[in-house]
PDB file of C-alpha atoms in Angstrom:
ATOM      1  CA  UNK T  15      15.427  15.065 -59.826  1.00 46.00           C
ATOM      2  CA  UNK T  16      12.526  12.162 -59.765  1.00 51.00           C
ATOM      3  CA  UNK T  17      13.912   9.218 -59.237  1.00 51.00           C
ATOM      4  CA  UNK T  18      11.426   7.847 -61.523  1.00 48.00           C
ATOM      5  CA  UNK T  19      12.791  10.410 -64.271  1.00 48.00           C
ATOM      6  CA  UNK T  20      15.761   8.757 -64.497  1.00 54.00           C
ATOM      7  CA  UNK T  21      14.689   4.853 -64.865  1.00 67.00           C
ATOM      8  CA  UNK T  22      13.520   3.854 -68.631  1.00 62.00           C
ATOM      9  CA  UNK T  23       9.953   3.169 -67.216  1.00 69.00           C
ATOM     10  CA  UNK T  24       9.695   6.506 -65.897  1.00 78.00           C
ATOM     11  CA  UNK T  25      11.279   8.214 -69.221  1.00 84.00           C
ATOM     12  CA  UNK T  26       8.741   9.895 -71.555  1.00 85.00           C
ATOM     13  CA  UNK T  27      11.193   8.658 -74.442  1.00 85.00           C
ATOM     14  CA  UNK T  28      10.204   5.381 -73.704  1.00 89.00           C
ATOM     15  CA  UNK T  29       6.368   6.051 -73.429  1.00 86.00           C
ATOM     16  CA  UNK T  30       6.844   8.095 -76.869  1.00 86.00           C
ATOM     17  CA  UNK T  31       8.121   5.370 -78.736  1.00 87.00           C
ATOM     18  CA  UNK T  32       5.617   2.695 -77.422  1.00 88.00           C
ATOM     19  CA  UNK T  33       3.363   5.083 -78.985  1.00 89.00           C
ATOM     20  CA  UNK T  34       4.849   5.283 -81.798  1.00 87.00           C
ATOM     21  CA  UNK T  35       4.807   1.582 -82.250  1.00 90.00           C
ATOM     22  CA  UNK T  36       1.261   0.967 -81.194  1.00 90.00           C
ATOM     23  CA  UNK T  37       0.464   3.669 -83.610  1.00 89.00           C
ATOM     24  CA  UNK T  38       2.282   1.870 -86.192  1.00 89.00           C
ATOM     25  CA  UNK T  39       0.184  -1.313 -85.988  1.00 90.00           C
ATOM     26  CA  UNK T  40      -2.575   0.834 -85.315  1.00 89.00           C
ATOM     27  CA  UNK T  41      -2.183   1.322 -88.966  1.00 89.00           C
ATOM     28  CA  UNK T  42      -1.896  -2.432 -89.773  1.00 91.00           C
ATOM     29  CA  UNK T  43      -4.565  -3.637 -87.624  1.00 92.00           C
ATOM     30  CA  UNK T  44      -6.995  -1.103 -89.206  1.00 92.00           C
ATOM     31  CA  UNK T  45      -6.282  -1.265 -92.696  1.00 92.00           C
ATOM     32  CA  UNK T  46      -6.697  -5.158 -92.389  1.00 93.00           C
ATOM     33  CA  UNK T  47     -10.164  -4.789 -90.474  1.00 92.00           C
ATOM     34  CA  UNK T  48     -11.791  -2.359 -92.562  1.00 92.00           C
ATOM     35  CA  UNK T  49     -11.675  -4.284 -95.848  1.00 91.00           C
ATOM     36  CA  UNK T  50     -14.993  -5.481 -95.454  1.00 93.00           C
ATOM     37  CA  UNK T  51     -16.923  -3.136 -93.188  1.00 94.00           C
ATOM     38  CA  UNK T  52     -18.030   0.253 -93.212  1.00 94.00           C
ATOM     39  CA  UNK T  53     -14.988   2.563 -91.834  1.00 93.00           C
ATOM     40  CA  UNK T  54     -17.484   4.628 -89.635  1.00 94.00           C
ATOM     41  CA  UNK T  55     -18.946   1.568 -87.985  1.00 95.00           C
ATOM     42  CA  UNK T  56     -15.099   0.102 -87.754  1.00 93.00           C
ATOM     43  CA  UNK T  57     -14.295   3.357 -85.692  1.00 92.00           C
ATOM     44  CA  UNK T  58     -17.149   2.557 -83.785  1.00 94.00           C
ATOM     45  CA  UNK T  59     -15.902  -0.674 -82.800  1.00 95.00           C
ATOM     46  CA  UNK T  60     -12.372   0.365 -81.978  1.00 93.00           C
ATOM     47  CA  UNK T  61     -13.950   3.383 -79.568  1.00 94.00           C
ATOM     48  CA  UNK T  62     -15.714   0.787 -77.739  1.00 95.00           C
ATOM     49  CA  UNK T  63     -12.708  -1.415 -77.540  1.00 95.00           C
ATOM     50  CA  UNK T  64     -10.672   1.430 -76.394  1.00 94.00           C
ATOM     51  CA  UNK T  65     -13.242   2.455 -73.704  1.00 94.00           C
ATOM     52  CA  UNK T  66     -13.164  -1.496 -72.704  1.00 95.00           C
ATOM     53  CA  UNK T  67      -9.772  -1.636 -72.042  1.00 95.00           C
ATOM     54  CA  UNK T  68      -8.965   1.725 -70.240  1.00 92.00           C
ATOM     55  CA  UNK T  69     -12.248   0.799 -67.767  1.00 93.00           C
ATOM     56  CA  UNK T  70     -10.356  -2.336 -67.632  1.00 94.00           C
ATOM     57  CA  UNK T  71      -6.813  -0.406 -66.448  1.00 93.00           C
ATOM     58  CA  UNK T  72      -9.002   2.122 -63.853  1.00 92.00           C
ATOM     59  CA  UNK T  73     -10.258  -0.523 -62.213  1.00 91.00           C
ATOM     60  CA  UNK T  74      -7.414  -3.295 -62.101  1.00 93.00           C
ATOM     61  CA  UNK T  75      -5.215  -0.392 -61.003  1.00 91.00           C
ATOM     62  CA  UNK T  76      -8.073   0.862 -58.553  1.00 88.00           C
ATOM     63  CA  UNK T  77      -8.075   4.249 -60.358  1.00 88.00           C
ATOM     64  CA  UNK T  78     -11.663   4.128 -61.270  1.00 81.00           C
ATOM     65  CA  UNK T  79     -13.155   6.586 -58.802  1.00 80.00           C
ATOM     66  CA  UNK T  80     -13.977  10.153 -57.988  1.00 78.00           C
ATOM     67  CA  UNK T  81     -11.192  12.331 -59.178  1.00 79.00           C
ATOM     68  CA  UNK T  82     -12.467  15.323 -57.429  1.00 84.00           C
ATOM     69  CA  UNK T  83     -13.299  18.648 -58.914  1.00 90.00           C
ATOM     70  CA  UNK T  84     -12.399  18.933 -62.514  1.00 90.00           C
ATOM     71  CA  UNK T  85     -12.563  22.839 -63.356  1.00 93.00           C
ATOM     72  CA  UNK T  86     -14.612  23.601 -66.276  1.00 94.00           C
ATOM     73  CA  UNK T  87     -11.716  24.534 -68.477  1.00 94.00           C
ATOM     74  CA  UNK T  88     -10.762  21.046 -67.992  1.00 93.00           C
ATOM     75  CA  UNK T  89     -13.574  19.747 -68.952  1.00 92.00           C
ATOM     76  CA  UNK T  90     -13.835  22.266 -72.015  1.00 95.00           C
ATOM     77  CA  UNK T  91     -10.818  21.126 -73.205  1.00 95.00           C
ATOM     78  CA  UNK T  92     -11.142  17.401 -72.939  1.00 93.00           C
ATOM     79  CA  UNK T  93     -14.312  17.299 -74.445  1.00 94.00           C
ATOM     80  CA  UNK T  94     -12.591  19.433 -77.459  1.00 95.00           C
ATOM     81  CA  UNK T  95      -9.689  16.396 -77.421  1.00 94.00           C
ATOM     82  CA  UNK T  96     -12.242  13.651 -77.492  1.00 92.00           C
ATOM     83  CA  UNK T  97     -14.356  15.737 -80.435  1.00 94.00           C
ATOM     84  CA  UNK T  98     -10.932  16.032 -81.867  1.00 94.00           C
ATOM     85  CA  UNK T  99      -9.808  12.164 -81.740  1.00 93.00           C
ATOM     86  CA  UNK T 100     -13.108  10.917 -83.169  1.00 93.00           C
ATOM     87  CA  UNK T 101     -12.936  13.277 -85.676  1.00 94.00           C
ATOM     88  CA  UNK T 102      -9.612  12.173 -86.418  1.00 94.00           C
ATOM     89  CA  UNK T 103     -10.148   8.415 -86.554  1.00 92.00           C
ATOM     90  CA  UNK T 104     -12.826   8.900 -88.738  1.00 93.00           C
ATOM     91  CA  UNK T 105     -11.065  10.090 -90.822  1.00 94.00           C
ATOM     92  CA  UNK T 106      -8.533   7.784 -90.435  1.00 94.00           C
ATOM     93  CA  UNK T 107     -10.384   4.848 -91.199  1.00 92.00           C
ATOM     94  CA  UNK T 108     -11.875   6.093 -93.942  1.00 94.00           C
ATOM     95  CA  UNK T 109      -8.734   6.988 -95.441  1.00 94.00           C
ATOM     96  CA  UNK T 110      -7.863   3.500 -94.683  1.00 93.00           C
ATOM     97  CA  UNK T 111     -10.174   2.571 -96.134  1.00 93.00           C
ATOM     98  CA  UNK T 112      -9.347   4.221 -99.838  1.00 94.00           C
ATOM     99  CA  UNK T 113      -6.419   4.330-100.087  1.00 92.00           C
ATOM    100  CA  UNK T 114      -2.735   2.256 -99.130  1.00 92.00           C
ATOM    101  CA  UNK T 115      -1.548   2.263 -94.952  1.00 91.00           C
ATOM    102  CA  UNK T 116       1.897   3.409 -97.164  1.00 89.00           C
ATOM    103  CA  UNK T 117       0.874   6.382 -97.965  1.00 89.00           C
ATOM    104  CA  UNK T 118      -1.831   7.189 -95.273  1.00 91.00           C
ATOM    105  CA  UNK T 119      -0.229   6.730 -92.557  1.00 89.00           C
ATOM    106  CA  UNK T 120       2.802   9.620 -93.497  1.00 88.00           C
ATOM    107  CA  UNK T 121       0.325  12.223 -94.467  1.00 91.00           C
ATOM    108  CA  UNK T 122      -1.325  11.605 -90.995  1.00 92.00           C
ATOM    109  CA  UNK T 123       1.956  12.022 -89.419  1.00 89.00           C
ATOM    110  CA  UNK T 124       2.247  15.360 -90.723  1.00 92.00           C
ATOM    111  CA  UNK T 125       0.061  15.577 -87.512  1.00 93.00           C
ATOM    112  CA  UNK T 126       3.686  16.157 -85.844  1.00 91.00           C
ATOM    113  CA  UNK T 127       4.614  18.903 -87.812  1.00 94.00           C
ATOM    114  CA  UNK T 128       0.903  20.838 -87.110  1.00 95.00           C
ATOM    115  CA  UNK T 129       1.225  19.742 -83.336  1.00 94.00           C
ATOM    116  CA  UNK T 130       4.991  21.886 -83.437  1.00 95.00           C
ATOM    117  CA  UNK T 131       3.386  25.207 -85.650  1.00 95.00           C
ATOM    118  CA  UNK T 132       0.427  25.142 -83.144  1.00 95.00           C
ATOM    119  CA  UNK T 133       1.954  24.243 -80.238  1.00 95.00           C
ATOM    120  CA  UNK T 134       4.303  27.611 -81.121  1.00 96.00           C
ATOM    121  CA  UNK T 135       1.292  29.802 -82.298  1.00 96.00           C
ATOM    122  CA  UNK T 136      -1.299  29.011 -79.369  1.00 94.00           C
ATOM    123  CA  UNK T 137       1.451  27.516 -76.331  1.00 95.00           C
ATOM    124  CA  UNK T 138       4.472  29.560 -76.948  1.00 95.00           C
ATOM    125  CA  UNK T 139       6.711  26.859 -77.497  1.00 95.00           C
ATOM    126  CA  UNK T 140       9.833  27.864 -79.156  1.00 96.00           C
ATOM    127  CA  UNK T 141      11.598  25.103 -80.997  1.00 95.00           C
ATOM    128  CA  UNK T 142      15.062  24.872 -81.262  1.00 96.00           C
ATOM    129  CA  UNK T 143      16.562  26.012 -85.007  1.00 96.00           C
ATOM    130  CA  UNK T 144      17.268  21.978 -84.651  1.00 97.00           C
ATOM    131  CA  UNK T 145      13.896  21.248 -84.060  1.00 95.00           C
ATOM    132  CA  UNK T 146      12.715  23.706 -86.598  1.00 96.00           C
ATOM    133  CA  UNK T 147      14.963  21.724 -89.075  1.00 97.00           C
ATOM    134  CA  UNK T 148      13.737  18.182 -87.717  1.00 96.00           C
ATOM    135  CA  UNK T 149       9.972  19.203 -88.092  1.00 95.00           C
ATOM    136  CA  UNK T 150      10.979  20.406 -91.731  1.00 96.00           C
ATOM    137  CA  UNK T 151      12.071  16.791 -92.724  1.00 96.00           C
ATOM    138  CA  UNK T 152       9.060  15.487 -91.047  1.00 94.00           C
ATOM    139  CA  UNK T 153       6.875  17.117 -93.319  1.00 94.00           C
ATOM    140  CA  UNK T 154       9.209  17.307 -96.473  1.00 94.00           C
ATOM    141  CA  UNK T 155       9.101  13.228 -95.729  1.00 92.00           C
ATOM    142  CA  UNK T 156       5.681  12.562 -95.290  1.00 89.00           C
ATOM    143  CA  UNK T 157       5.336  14.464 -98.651  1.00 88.00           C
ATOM    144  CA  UNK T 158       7.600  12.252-100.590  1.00 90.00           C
ATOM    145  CA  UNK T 159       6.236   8.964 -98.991  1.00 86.00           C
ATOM    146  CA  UNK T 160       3.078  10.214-100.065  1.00 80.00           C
ATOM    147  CA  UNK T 161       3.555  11.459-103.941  1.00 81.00           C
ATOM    148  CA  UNK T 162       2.521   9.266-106.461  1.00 69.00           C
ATOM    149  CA  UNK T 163       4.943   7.943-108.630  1.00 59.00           C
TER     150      UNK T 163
END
């Protein structure tokens, strides 16, 4: 086994719950700056930001350079991620923008429940019965979080 695999640094756990957290004041941050600004433009600012700061990491880390051929599938489906993503922060914002982070942000976290039924329909992916259960409360959750009273 990678040595790396076994270290906290090298776990995916740990990578999956920084996200989680930076996806959590994701929520913060934006609902905060779009008060007074037009959500589209307000995505537009946090794309460039984004872009910044990864051209930023390629080059301090001496990434930034030729990676070689990418096949065209590759590029066919990164393109269809980045088309994706905006489409998603868009969206995002704008529901920011209208309505509470409290009840936004668990309807776009049923994002984990479509990620498992696609990830079975178009990957194969088989969930456990466990994780069939788990992705249940996800969404059964994100419901009730978001119901009005």
């Amino acid at each position: 086994m990678n040595p790396d695999a076994m270290s906290w640094s090298g776990s995916w756990q740990m990578w999956a719950v920084l996200s989680a957290v930076f996806a959590a004041l994701t929520a913060i941050f934006a609902k905060v700056g779009v008060e007074d600004i037009n959500p589209d433009l307000a995505t537009f600012i946090r794309t460039v930001i984004v872009l910044a700061s990864f051209a930023v990491i390629l080059f301090a880390t001496g990434q930034f350079g030729a990676p070689g051929p990418i096949s065209t599938r590759t590029w066919t489906f990164l393109v269809l991620s980045g088309l994706a993503t905006g489409a998603s922060w868009l969206c995002y914002f704008r529901a920011l923008k209208l309505g509470p982070a409290t009840l936004v942000a668990p309807i776009d976290k049923l994002s984990v429940v479509l990620v498992a039924l696609f990830a079975f329909v178009f990957l194969g992916e088989r969930p456990s019965a466990t994780g069939w259960l788990g992705i249940a409360l996800i969404a059964t959750g994100a419901v009730l979080l978001a119901l009005k009273k």
